Amino acid sequence: MAEDKPLTVVTCTAPVNIAVVKYWGKRDEELILPINSSLSVTLHQDQLKTTTTATISRDFTEDRLWLNGKEDDIGHPRLQSCLREIRRLARKRRSGGENGGDSSSSDPLALSLAYKVHIASENNFPTAAGLASSAAGYACLVYTLAKLYGLEGDLSEVARQGSGSACRSMFGGFVQWIMGESSDGKDSVAQQVVPETHWPELRILILVVSAEKKHVSSTAGMQTSVKTSPLLKHRAKAVVPERMAQMIQHIQCRDFEAFGELTMKDSNQFHATCLDTFPPIFYLNDISKQVVALVHRFNTHYGKTKVAYTFDAGPNAVLFMLDDTVDEFVEVVKRSFPPGNNGGQFLKGLPVDAARTSEELLSAVVRDPTPGAICYLLHTKPGPGPMLVEDASCHLLGTDGLPRSSCS
Ligand code: DP6
């Protein structure tokens, strides 16, 4: 192989997000345009992130992709859409506009657009755990390619074409995806509502439910819902617009009770829509339902919303609470779902202190403990958007453009 070093190697990281006003249903499958706006919280990358390295070289003979160390098919249509769109924007920028300008072949950057790209991507969490890896994955891909080709500005519109929810992972904190009206999707973009620093007490606890079985993908599930669910149409038209405004207000006011209640109601309506789909789709399992009941008993005991749940297209529960509730609620979860044989590994992420829970609380909320039903708990908080990694030792691709062992 030639001694030449690749022109550039860029590594970036991007976060996972969890929606509190759910996106479910497209009005345009190809451009990934939604039938309603949505709103999410970006999770901290210390706990959940995708890392992507991209590099170009005139020595490369084809575009190539490695996912979690294994070569994968780069021909996936959504991946190709992102790649094509980034290259188009880069070409446009270099030529000084859509139609004009001088794309001189003496410009080494213009030349590099003809080069093939190698991309490697990996998650710091098990992909199989069902923790929304495609949103972080596409956000990271688009952000990294943009840095590689020197693009600036909002690229949520490009990330959206990889996976709808990915556009919200292009920002940190609290993020809305405005559905837009235009048929070309130019106005269907994500926007930060407030940064993660706005609500420092907010915590997130992910309950990873065991016995993960294959379920209907979001993409396929929402297609069937759009075709068959009258509730989905009603939700998009009459419910979500008002909820978006309310949710933004609750976040701005840091009103946990109102935020939590609306989060639970919107998750419930999303799953009701799945049940209204024909044939029906069930993402919640018995353990998910036990978590729902536990949260409600806990809140009833205190006479207010201290914990809120939300579920995506799978059985894992994502719980919101304030930092002063975490220790006690974790103890309640441990009593309700006693750890299986991974006792030492049951708690991951931010530290949790031992809590002194009253017998009164335990007897009011813990019912029929189910050992081993929760695989582990991940404690995290809202976090920042995608980031450039300056440390060259973290590149996932070596100077030969092939995977190398990763940075821990
Ligand atoms: C339930 O973004 O995964 O998580 O656009 O087809 O890739 P595609 O779907 P995807 O759907 C996410 C659905 C959801 C709700 C949400 O994140 O808003």
Short mmCIF file of C-alpha atoms and ligand atoms in Angstrom, two decimals:
data_model
loop_
_atom_site.label_atom_id
_atom_site.label_comp_id
_atom_site.label_asym_id
_atom_site.label_seq_id
_atom_site.Cartn_x
_atom_site.Cartn_y
_atom_site.Cartn_z
CA MET A 1 0.00 0.00 0.00
CA ALA A 2 1.23 3.52 -0.69
CA GLU A 3 3.09 5.35 2.02
CA ASP A 4 0.77 8.34 1.62
CA LYS A 5 -1.15 9.35 4.69
CA PRO A 6 -4.87 9.95 4.23
CA LEU A 7 -5.66 13.60 3.65
CA THR A 8 -7.67 13.91 6.81
CA VAL A 9 -8.90 11.76 9.64
CA VAL A 10 -11.78 13.07 11.72
CA THR A 11 -13.34 11.48 14.82
CA CYS A 12 -16.51 12.70 16.51
CA THR A 13 -19.00 11.47 19.07
CA ALA A 14 -22.78 11.88 19.21
CA PRO A 15 -25.47 11.22 21.81
CA VAL A 16 -28.62 9.13 22.13
CA ASN A 17 -31.90 10.98 22.71
CA ILE A 18 -35.19 9.97 24.29
CA ALA A 19 -38.43 11.55 23.08
CA VAL A 20 -40.92 12.97 25.57
CA VAL A 21 -43.30 13.96 22.75
CA LYS A 22 -43.03 11.03 20.37
CA TYR A 23 -42.44 10.95 16.63
CA TRP A 24 -44.50 8.18 15.05
CA GLY A 25 -45.46 8.29 11.38
CA LYS A 26 -44.07 9.79 8.18
CA ARG A 27 -45.72 11.86 5.48
CA ASP A 28 -42.75 11.20 3.17
CA GLU A 29 -40.87 7.92 3.49
CA GLU A 30 -37.89 8.85 1.35
CA LEU A 31 -37.10 12.25 2.83
CA ILE A 32 -38.24 11.08 6.29
CA LEU A 33 -40.74 13.85 6.91
CA PRO A 34 -42.88 13.29 10.02
CA ILE A 35 -46.61 13.74 10.47
CA ASN A 36 -46.05 15.54 13.77
CA SER A 37 -43.39 17.51 15.58
CA SER A 38 -41.57 15.85 18.49
CA LEU A 39 -39.39 16.77 21.45
CA SER A 40 -36.56 14.93 23.17
CA VAL A 41 -33.93 15.02 25.86
CA THR A 42 -30.36 14.37 24.78
CA LEU A 43 -28.66 11.83 27.05
CA HIS A 44 -25.15 12.33 28.37
CA GLN A 45 -22.36 10.87 26.26
CA ASP A 46 -20.39 9.74 29.30
CA GLN A 47 -22.93 6.91 29.50
CA LEU A 48 -24.22 6.49 25.95
CA LYS A 49 -22.50 7.60 22.78
CA THR A 50 -21.51 6.64 19.28
CA THR A 51 -17.96 7.36 18.10
CA THR A 52 -17.29 7.66 14.38
CA THR A 53 -14.07 8.14 12.44
CA ALA A 54 -14.11 9.11 8.76
CA THR A 55 -11.12 9.45 6.49
CA ILE A 56 -10.50 10.10 2.80
CA SER A 57 -7.56 9.17 0.64
CA ARG A 58 -6.83 9.02 -3.03
CA ASP A 59 -5.57 5.49 -2.37
CA PHE A 60 -9.01 4.21 -1.42
CA THR A 61 -10.75 2.36 -4.23
CA GLU A 62 -14.25 2.29 -2.73
CA ASP A 63 -16.33 3.76 0.09
CA ARG A 64 -16.23 1.36 3.06
CA LEU A 65 -17.91 1.09 6.45
CA TRP A 66 -17.13 -0.77 9.70
CA LEU A 67 -19.69 -1.02 12.51
CA ASN A 68 -18.43 -2.08 15.92
CA GLY A 69 -15.27 -3.46 14.29
CA LYS A 70 -16.97 -5.51 11.56
CA GLU A 71 -17.21 -4.46 7.93
CA ASP A 72 -20.80 -3.64 6.97
CA ASP A 73 -22.75 -2.79 3.83
CA ILE A 74 -22.27 0.88 2.93
CA GLY A 75 -24.96 0.56 0.27
CA HIS A 76 -27.85 1.00 2.69
CA PRO A 77 -30.15 3.60 1.04
CA ARG A 78 -30.37 5.83 4.12
CA LEU A 79 -26.61 5.83 4.58
CA GLN A 80 -26.20 6.63 0.91
CA SER A 81 -28.68 9.53 1.25
CA CYS A 82 -26.57 11.06 4.03
CA LEU A 83 -23.30 10.56 2.17
CA ARG A 84 -24.70 11.94 -1.08
CA GLU A 85 -26.24 14.95 0.65
CA ILE A 86 -23.05 15.84 2.54
CA ARG A 87 -20.98 15.56 -0.64
CA ARG A 88 -23.53 17.70 -2.51
CA LEU A 89 -23.39 20.40 0.18
CA ALA A 90 -19.60 20.28 0.22
CA ARG A 91 -19.46 20.64 -3.55
CA LYS A 92 -21.94 23.51 -3.41
CA ARG A 93 -19.93 25.26 -0.75
CA ARG A 94 -16.63 24.85 -2.58
CA SER A 95 -18.07 26.12 -5.83
CA GLY A 96 -19.54 29.13 -4.04
CA GLY A 97 -23.18 28.25 -4.62
CA GLU A 98 -25.57 25.88 -6.29
CA ASN A 99 -24.83 26.86 -9.89
CA GLY A 100 -21.90 29.15 -9.95
CA GLY A 101 -18.38 29.64 -8.70
CA ASP A 102 -15.06 28.18 -9.57
CA SER A 103 -14.45 24.60 -8.52
CA SER A 104 -10.86 24.77 -9.62
CA SER A 105 -9.16 21.40 -9.88
CA SER A 106 -6.06 23.03 -8.40
CA ASP A 107 -7.97 23.29 -5.13
CA PRO A 108 -6.91 20.21 -3.11
CA LEU A 109 -10.19 20.29 -1.18
CA ALA A 110 -12.24 20.21 -4.35
CA LEU A 111 -10.14 17.27 -5.49
CA SER A 112 -10.73 15.43 -2.22
CA LEU A 113 -14.45 15.31 -2.96
CA ALA A 114 -13.70 12.75 -5.61
CA TYR A 115 -11.88 10.53 -3.12
CA LYS A 116 -13.49 7.53 -1.52
CA VAL A 117 -14.26 7.59 2.19
CA HIS A 118 -13.67 5.01 4.91
CA ILE A 119 -15.97 5.17 7.95
CA ALA A 120 -15.80 3.28 11.24
CA SER A 121 -18.38 3.61 13.98
CA GLU A 122 -18.86 2.07 17.40
CA ASN A 123 -21.11 2.44 20.45
CA ASN A 124 -20.01 2.53 24.08
CA PHE A 125 -23.09 0.48 24.95
CA PRO A 126 -24.38 -2.89 23.70
CA THR A 127 -26.31 -2.37 20.46
CA ALA A 128 -28.51 -5.31 21.41
CA ALA A 129 -29.79 -3.51 24.53
CA GLY A 130 -32.26 -1.60 22.33
CA LEU A 131 -31.08 1.84 23.38
CA ALA A 132 -31.82 3.84 20.22
CA SER A 133 -28.45 3.35 18.58
CA SER A 134 -29.58 4.47 15.10
CA ALA A 135 -30.26 8.05 16.23
CA ALA A 136 -26.78 8.43 17.70
CA GLY A 137 -25.28 6.51 14.78
CA TYR A 138 -26.68 8.70 12.01
CA ALA A 139 -26.14 11.92 13.96
CA CYS A 140 -22.51 10.92 14.43
CA LEU A 141 -22.06 9.92 10.80
CA VAL A 142 -23.41 13.25 9.53
CA TYR A 143 -21.52 15.34 12.06
CA THR A 144 -18.25 13.54 11.32
CA LEU A 145 -18.61 13.76 7.54
CA ALA A 146 -19.48 17.45 7.86
CA LYS A 147 -16.26 18.07 9.78
CA LEU A 148 -14.30 16.02 7.25
CA TYR A 149 -15.62 18.07 4.33
CA GLY A 150 -15.50 21.37 6.20
CA LEU A 151 -19.24 21.98 6.36
CA GLU A 152 -20.70 24.22 9.01
CA GLY A 153 -24.16 25.14 10.24
CA ASP A 154 -27.26 23.09 10.96
CA LEU A 155 -27.11 19.61 9.45
CA SER A 156 -30.10 18.17 11.27
CA GLU A 157 -31.89 18.08 7.93
CA VAL A 158 -29.27 15.65 6.64
CA ALA A 159 -29.24 13.51 9.81
CA ARG A 160 -33.04 13.29 9.52
CA GLN A 161 -32.59 11.47 6.22
CA GLY A 162 -30.65 8.73 8.02
CA SER A 163 -33.23 8.20 10.75
CA GLY A 164 -35.93 10.64 11.81
CA SER A 165 -35.00 10.69 15.47
CA ALA A 166 -31.32 11.24 14.54
CA CYS A 167 -31.97 14.91 13.73
CA ARG A 168 -32.66 15.53 17.42
CA SER A 169 -29.28 13.99 18.39
CA MET A 170 -27.56 16.86 16.55
CA PHE A 171 -28.09 19.07 19.61
CA GLY A 172 -27.61 18.77 23.35
CA GLY A 173 -30.12 19.43 26.11
CA PHE A 174 -33.79 19.65 25.16
CA VAL A 175 -34.49 19.51 21.45
CA GLN A 176 -37.55 19.89 19.24
CA TRP A 177 -37.93 18.52 15.75
CA ILE A 178 -40.22 20.89 13.93
CA MET A 179 -42.22 18.85 11.41
CA GLY A 180 -42.21 21.61 8.77
CA GLU A 181 -44.59 22.04 5.86
CA SER A 182 -42.47 22.08 2.76
CA SER A 183 -42.47 19.01 0.50
CA ASP A 184 -38.68 19.18 0.03
CA GLY A 185 -38.13 18.89 3.80
CA LYS A 186 -36.01 22.03 4.07
CA ASP A 187 -38.03 23.25 7.05
CA SER A 188 -38.18 19.87 8.84
CA VAL A 189 -35.30 20.52 11.21
CA ALA A 190 -34.24 20.11 14.81
CA GLN A 191 -33.73 23.05 17.15
CA GLN A 192 -32.39 23.27 20.66
CA VAL A 193 -35.05 24.42 23.12
CA VAL A 194 -32.63 24.89 26.04
CA PRO A 195 -29.14 23.48 26.70
CA GLU A 196 -28.50 20.67 29.21
CA THR A 197 -27.23 23.20 31.77
CA HIS A 198 -30.76 24.61 32.02
CA TRP A 199 -31.97 21.80 34.31
CA PRO A 200 -28.99 20.47 36.27
CA GLU A 201 -31.09 18.45 38.75
CA LEU A 202 -32.77 16.31 36.10
CA ARG A 203 -31.71 12.65 36.11
CA ILE A 204 -32.52 9.72 33.86
CA LEU A 205 -32.63 6.08 34.85
CA ILE A 206 -32.80 3.48 32.10
CA LEU A 207 -34.15 0.10 33.14
CA VAL A 208 -32.83 -2.43 30.66
CA VAL A 209 -35.35 -5.23 30.62
CA SER A 210 -34.09 -8.79 30.22
CA ALA A 211 -35.33 -11.31 27.66
CA GLU A 212 -35.11 -8.96 24.73
CA LYS A 213 -36.96 -10.54 21.86
CA LYS A 214 -37.07 -9.33 18.29
CA HIS A 215 -39.78 -6.75 17.81
CA VAL A 216 -41.22 -4.73 14.94
CA SER A 217 -38.78 -1.99 13.89
CA SER A 218 -39.86 1.64 14.32
CA THR A 219 -39.68 2.18 10.57
CA ALA A 220 -42.00 -0.74 9.79
CA GLY A 221 -44.26 -0.18 12.80
CA MET A 222 -44.99 3.45 12.00
CA GLN A 223 -45.75 2.60 8.36
CA THR A 224 -48.52 0.24 9.47
CA SER A 225 -49.78 2.81 12.00
CA VAL A 226 -50.00 5.52 9.33
CA LYS A 227 -52.03 3.17 7.12
CA THR A 228 -54.39 1.81 9.74
CA SER A 229 -54.63 3.87 12.93
CA PRO A 230 -57.31 6.59 13.20
CA LEU A 231 -55.86 7.46 16.62
CA LEU A 232 -52.55 8.34 14.98
CA LYS A 233 -54.24 10.89 12.71
CA HIS A 234 -56.11 12.41 15.64
CA ARG A 235 -52.92 12.53 17.70
CA ALA A 236 -50.93 14.29 14.97
CA LYS A 237 -53.63 16.83 14.24
CA ALA A 238 -55.32 17.54 17.53
CA VAL A 239 -53.01 16.44 20.34
CA VAL A 240 -49.34 16.96 19.52
CA PRO A 241 -49.39 20.68 18.55
CA GLU A 242 -50.73 21.63 21.98
CA ARG A 243 -48.44 19.16 23.77
CA MET A 244 -45.36 20.61 22.06
CA ALA A 245 -46.18 24.07 23.38
CA GLN A 246 -46.96 22.73 26.85
CA MET A 247 -43.83 20.59 27.03
CA ILE A 248 -41.61 23.51 26.04
CA GLN A 249 -43.20 25.62 28.73
CA HIS A 250 -42.78 22.94 31.43
CA ILE A 251 -39.12 22.55 30.50
CA GLN A 252 -38.53 26.29 30.46
CA CYS A 253 -40.12 26.56 33.93
CA ARG A 254 -38.34 23.39 35.16
CA ASP A 255 -41.75 22.21 36.36
CA PHE A 256 -40.98 18.54 37.01
CA GLU A 257 -44.51 17.49 37.93
CA ALA A 258 -46.02 18.91 34.76
CA PHE A 259 -43.11 17.70 32.62
CA GLY A 260 -43.32 14.20 34.11
CA GLU A 261 -47.07 13.87 33.79
CA LEU A 262 -47.08 14.97 30.15
CA THR A 263 -44.14 12.67 29.37
CA MET A 264 -46.05 9.66 30.73
CA LYS A 265 -49.25 10.61 28.93
CA ASP A 266 -47.46 11.00 25.61
CA SER A 267 -45.68 7.66 25.98
CA ASN A 268 -49.03 6.05 26.82
CA GLN A 269 -50.68 7.60 23.79
CA PHE A 270 -47.88 6.39 21.53
CA HIS A 271 -48.37 2.83 22.81
CA ALA A 272 -52.15 3.23 22.50
CA THR A 273 -51.54 4.14 18.86
CA CYS A 274 -49.53 0.96 18.47
CA LEU A 275 -52.46 -1.01 19.87
CA ASP A 276 -54.79 0.91 17.51
CA THR A 277 -52.61 -0.22 14.59
CA PHE A 278 -53.95 -3.21 12.68
CA PRO A 279 -52.58 -5.79 13.26
CA PRO A 280 -51.66 -4.35 16.65
CA ILE A 281 -48.07 -3.79 17.75
CA PHE A 282 -47.01 -4.50 21.34
CA TYR A 283 -43.75 -2.97 22.47
CA LEU A 284 -44.38 -3.12 26.22
CA ASN A 285 -44.02 -6.48 27.94
CA ASP A 286 -45.14 -7.61 31.39
CA ILE A 287 -42.04 -6.14 33.03
CA SER A 288 -42.62 -2.77 31.34
CA LYS A 289 -46.16 -2.81 32.68
CA GLN A 290 -44.91 -3.66 36.17
CA VAL A 291 -42.57 -0.64 35.96
CA VAL A 292 -45.50 1.59 34.95
CA ALA A 293 -47.51 0.36 37.95
CA LEU A 294 -44.53 0.79 40.29
CA VAL A 295 -43.99 4.41 39.19
CA HIS A 296 -47.66 5.21 39.74
CA ARG A 297 -47.67 3.59 43.21
CA PHE A 298 -44.53 5.58 44.10
CA ASN A 299 -46.09 8.85 42.94
CA THR A 300 -49.38 8.07 44.68
CA HIS A 301 -47.51 7.39 47.91
CA TYR A 302 -45.99 10.87 47.77
CA GLY A 303 -49.11 12.51 46.38
CA LYS A 304 -47.18 14.01 43.47
CA THR A 305 -45.27 13.10 40.32
CA LYS A 306 -41.71 12.40 41.46
CA VAL A 307 -40.86 9.83 38.76
CA ALA A 308 -42.02 9.66 35.12
CA TYR A 309 -41.65 6.83 32.59
CA THR A 310 -41.41 6.76 28.85
CA PHE A 311 -41.01 3.79 26.48
CA ASP A 312 -39.95 3.71 22.82
CA ALA A 313 -40.30 0.82 20.39
CA GLY A 314 -39.19 -1.78 22.93
CA PRO A 315 -39.74 -2.87 26.55
CA ASN A 316 -36.93 -0.83 28.23
CA ALA A 317 -38.17 1.89 30.58
CA VAL A 318 -36.61 5.34 30.60
CA LEU A 319 -37.42 7.14 33.85
CA PHE A 320 -37.05 10.83 34.65
CA MET A 321 -36.67 12.14 38.19
CA LEU A 322 -34.83 14.86 40.10
CA ASP A 323 -31.48 14.07 41.71
CA ASP A 324 -32.95 13.97 45.24
CA THR A 325 -35.19 11.03 44.28
CA VAL A 326 -32.62 8.74 42.60
CA ASP A 327 -31.18 6.90 45.62
CA GLU A 328 -34.57 6.06 47.05
CA PHE A 329 -36.12 5.04 43.75
CA VAL A 330 -33.18 2.81 42.87
CA GLU A 331 -33.68 1.00 46.19
CA VAL A 332 -37.35 0.54 45.33
CA VAL A 333 -36.39 -0.89 41.92
CA LYS A 334 -33.88 -3.26 43.55
CA ARG A 335 -36.54 -4.54 45.95
CA SER A 336 -39.09 -4.93 43.13
CA PHE A 337 -36.71 -6.56 40.65
CA PRO A 338 -33.96 -8.16 42.75
CA PRO A 339 -30.77 -8.38 40.66
CA GLY A 340 -30.09 -11.78 39.13
CA ASN A 341 -26.60 -13.20 39.10
CA ASN A 342 -25.02 -9.91 37.95
CA GLY A 343 -25.46 -8.18 41.33
CA GLY A 344 -22.16 -6.31 40.99
CA GLN A 345 -23.06 -5.04 37.53
CA PHE A 346 -26.65 -4.06 38.26
CA LEU A 347 -25.95 -0.34 38.55
CA LYS A 348 -24.10 1.43 35.76
CA GLY A 349 -23.42 5.07 35.00
CA LEU A 350 -23.54 7.95 37.49
CA PRO A 351 -23.05 6.94 41.13
CA VAL A 352 -26.04 6.05 43.29
CA ASP A 353 -25.78 6.15 47.09
CA ALA A 354 -27.34 3.62 49.40
CA ALA A 355 -30.71 4.92 50.53
CA ARG A 356 -32.56 4.44 53.79
CA THR A 357 -36.07 3.67 52.65
CA SER A 358 -38.90 3.60 55.15
CA GLU A 359 -40.84 0.37 55.70
CA GLU A 360 -43.95 2.40 55.05
CA LEU A 361 -42.75 3.32 51.55
CA LEU A 362 -41.59 -0.21 50.75
CA SER A 363 -44.81 -1.84 51.84
CA ALA A 364 -46.82 0.73 49.87
CA VAL A 365 -44.97 0.37 46.57
CA VAL A 366 -43.15 -2.99 46.36
CA ARG A 367 -45.43 -5.85 45.21
CA ASP A 368 -44.54 -9.38 44.11
CA PRO A 369 -40.79 -8.96 43.53
CA THR A 370 -39.65 -10.40 40.17
CA PRO A 371 -35.99 -11.47 40.45
CA GLY A 372 -33.78 -11.03 37.39
CA ALA A 373 -36.44 -9.23 35.31
CA ILE A 374 -34.31 -6.08 34.98
CA CYS A 375 -30.89 -6.76 33.51
CA TYR A 376 -29.29 -3.52 34.72
CA LEU A 377 -29.94 0.13 35.53
CA LEU A 378 -28.13 2.93 33.76
CA HIS A 379 -28.05 6.24 35.61
CA THR A 380 -27.45 9.28 33.41
CA LYS A 381 -28.51 12.90 32.86
CA PRO A 382 -29.10 15.34 30.00
CA GLY A 383 -25.95 16.04 28.04
CA PRO A 384 -24.35 17.95 25.19
CA GLY A 385 -24.63 17.42 21.44
CA PRO A 386 -22.07 15.93 19.02
CA MET A 387 -18.41 16.74 19.62
CA LEU A 388 -15.15 16.65 17.74
CA VAL A 389 -12.56 14.41 19.40
CA GLU A 390 -9.17 16.13 19.30
CA ASP A 391 -7.19 13.20 20.72
CA ALA A 392 -5.73 11.38 17.70
CA SER A 393 -5.30 8.19 19.75
CA CYS A 394 -9.11 7.88 19.66
CA HIS A 395 -9.33 7.49 15.88
CA LEU A 396 -11.03 4.23 14.99
CA LEU A 397 -9.15 4.06 11.68
CA GLY A 398 -5.39 3.95 11.31
CA THR A 399 -3.36 5.92 8.79
CA ASP A 400 -3.85 3.03 6.37
CA GLY A 401 -7.61 3.70 6.60
CA LEU A 402 -8.34 0.36 8.28
CA PRO A 403 -9.82 -0.28 11.75
CA ARG A 404 -7.48 -0.13 14.71
CA SER A 405 -8.12 -0.96 18.34
CA SER A 406 -10.30 1.68 19.95
CA CYS A 407 -9.74 4.28 22.63
CA SER A 408 -11.44 3.24 25.89
C1 DP6 B 1 -40.63 5.45 19.16
O1 DP6 B 1 -36.32 7.52 14.21
O2 DP6 B 1 -36.11 5.05 14.69
O3 DP6 B 1 -38.36 6.16 19.20
O4 DP6 B 1 -37.24 7.57 11.07
O5 DP6 B 1 -37.88 5.24 10.48
O6 DP6 B 1 -35.59 5.72 11.37
P1 DP6 B 1 -37.07 6.12 11.37
O7 DP6 B 1 -37.61 5.84 12.84
P2 DP6 B 1 -36.95 6.18 14.24
O8 DP6 B 1 -38.28 6.23 15.15
C2 DP6 B 1 -38.24 6.58 16.49
C3 DP6 B 1 -39.55 6.31 17.12
C4 DP6 B 1 -39.61 6.46 18.62
C5 DP6 B 1 -40.10 7.83 19.03
C6 DP6 B 1 -39.12 8.98 18.92
O9 DP6 B 1 -37.90 8.78 19.07
O10 DP6 B 1 -39.61 10.11 18.76
#
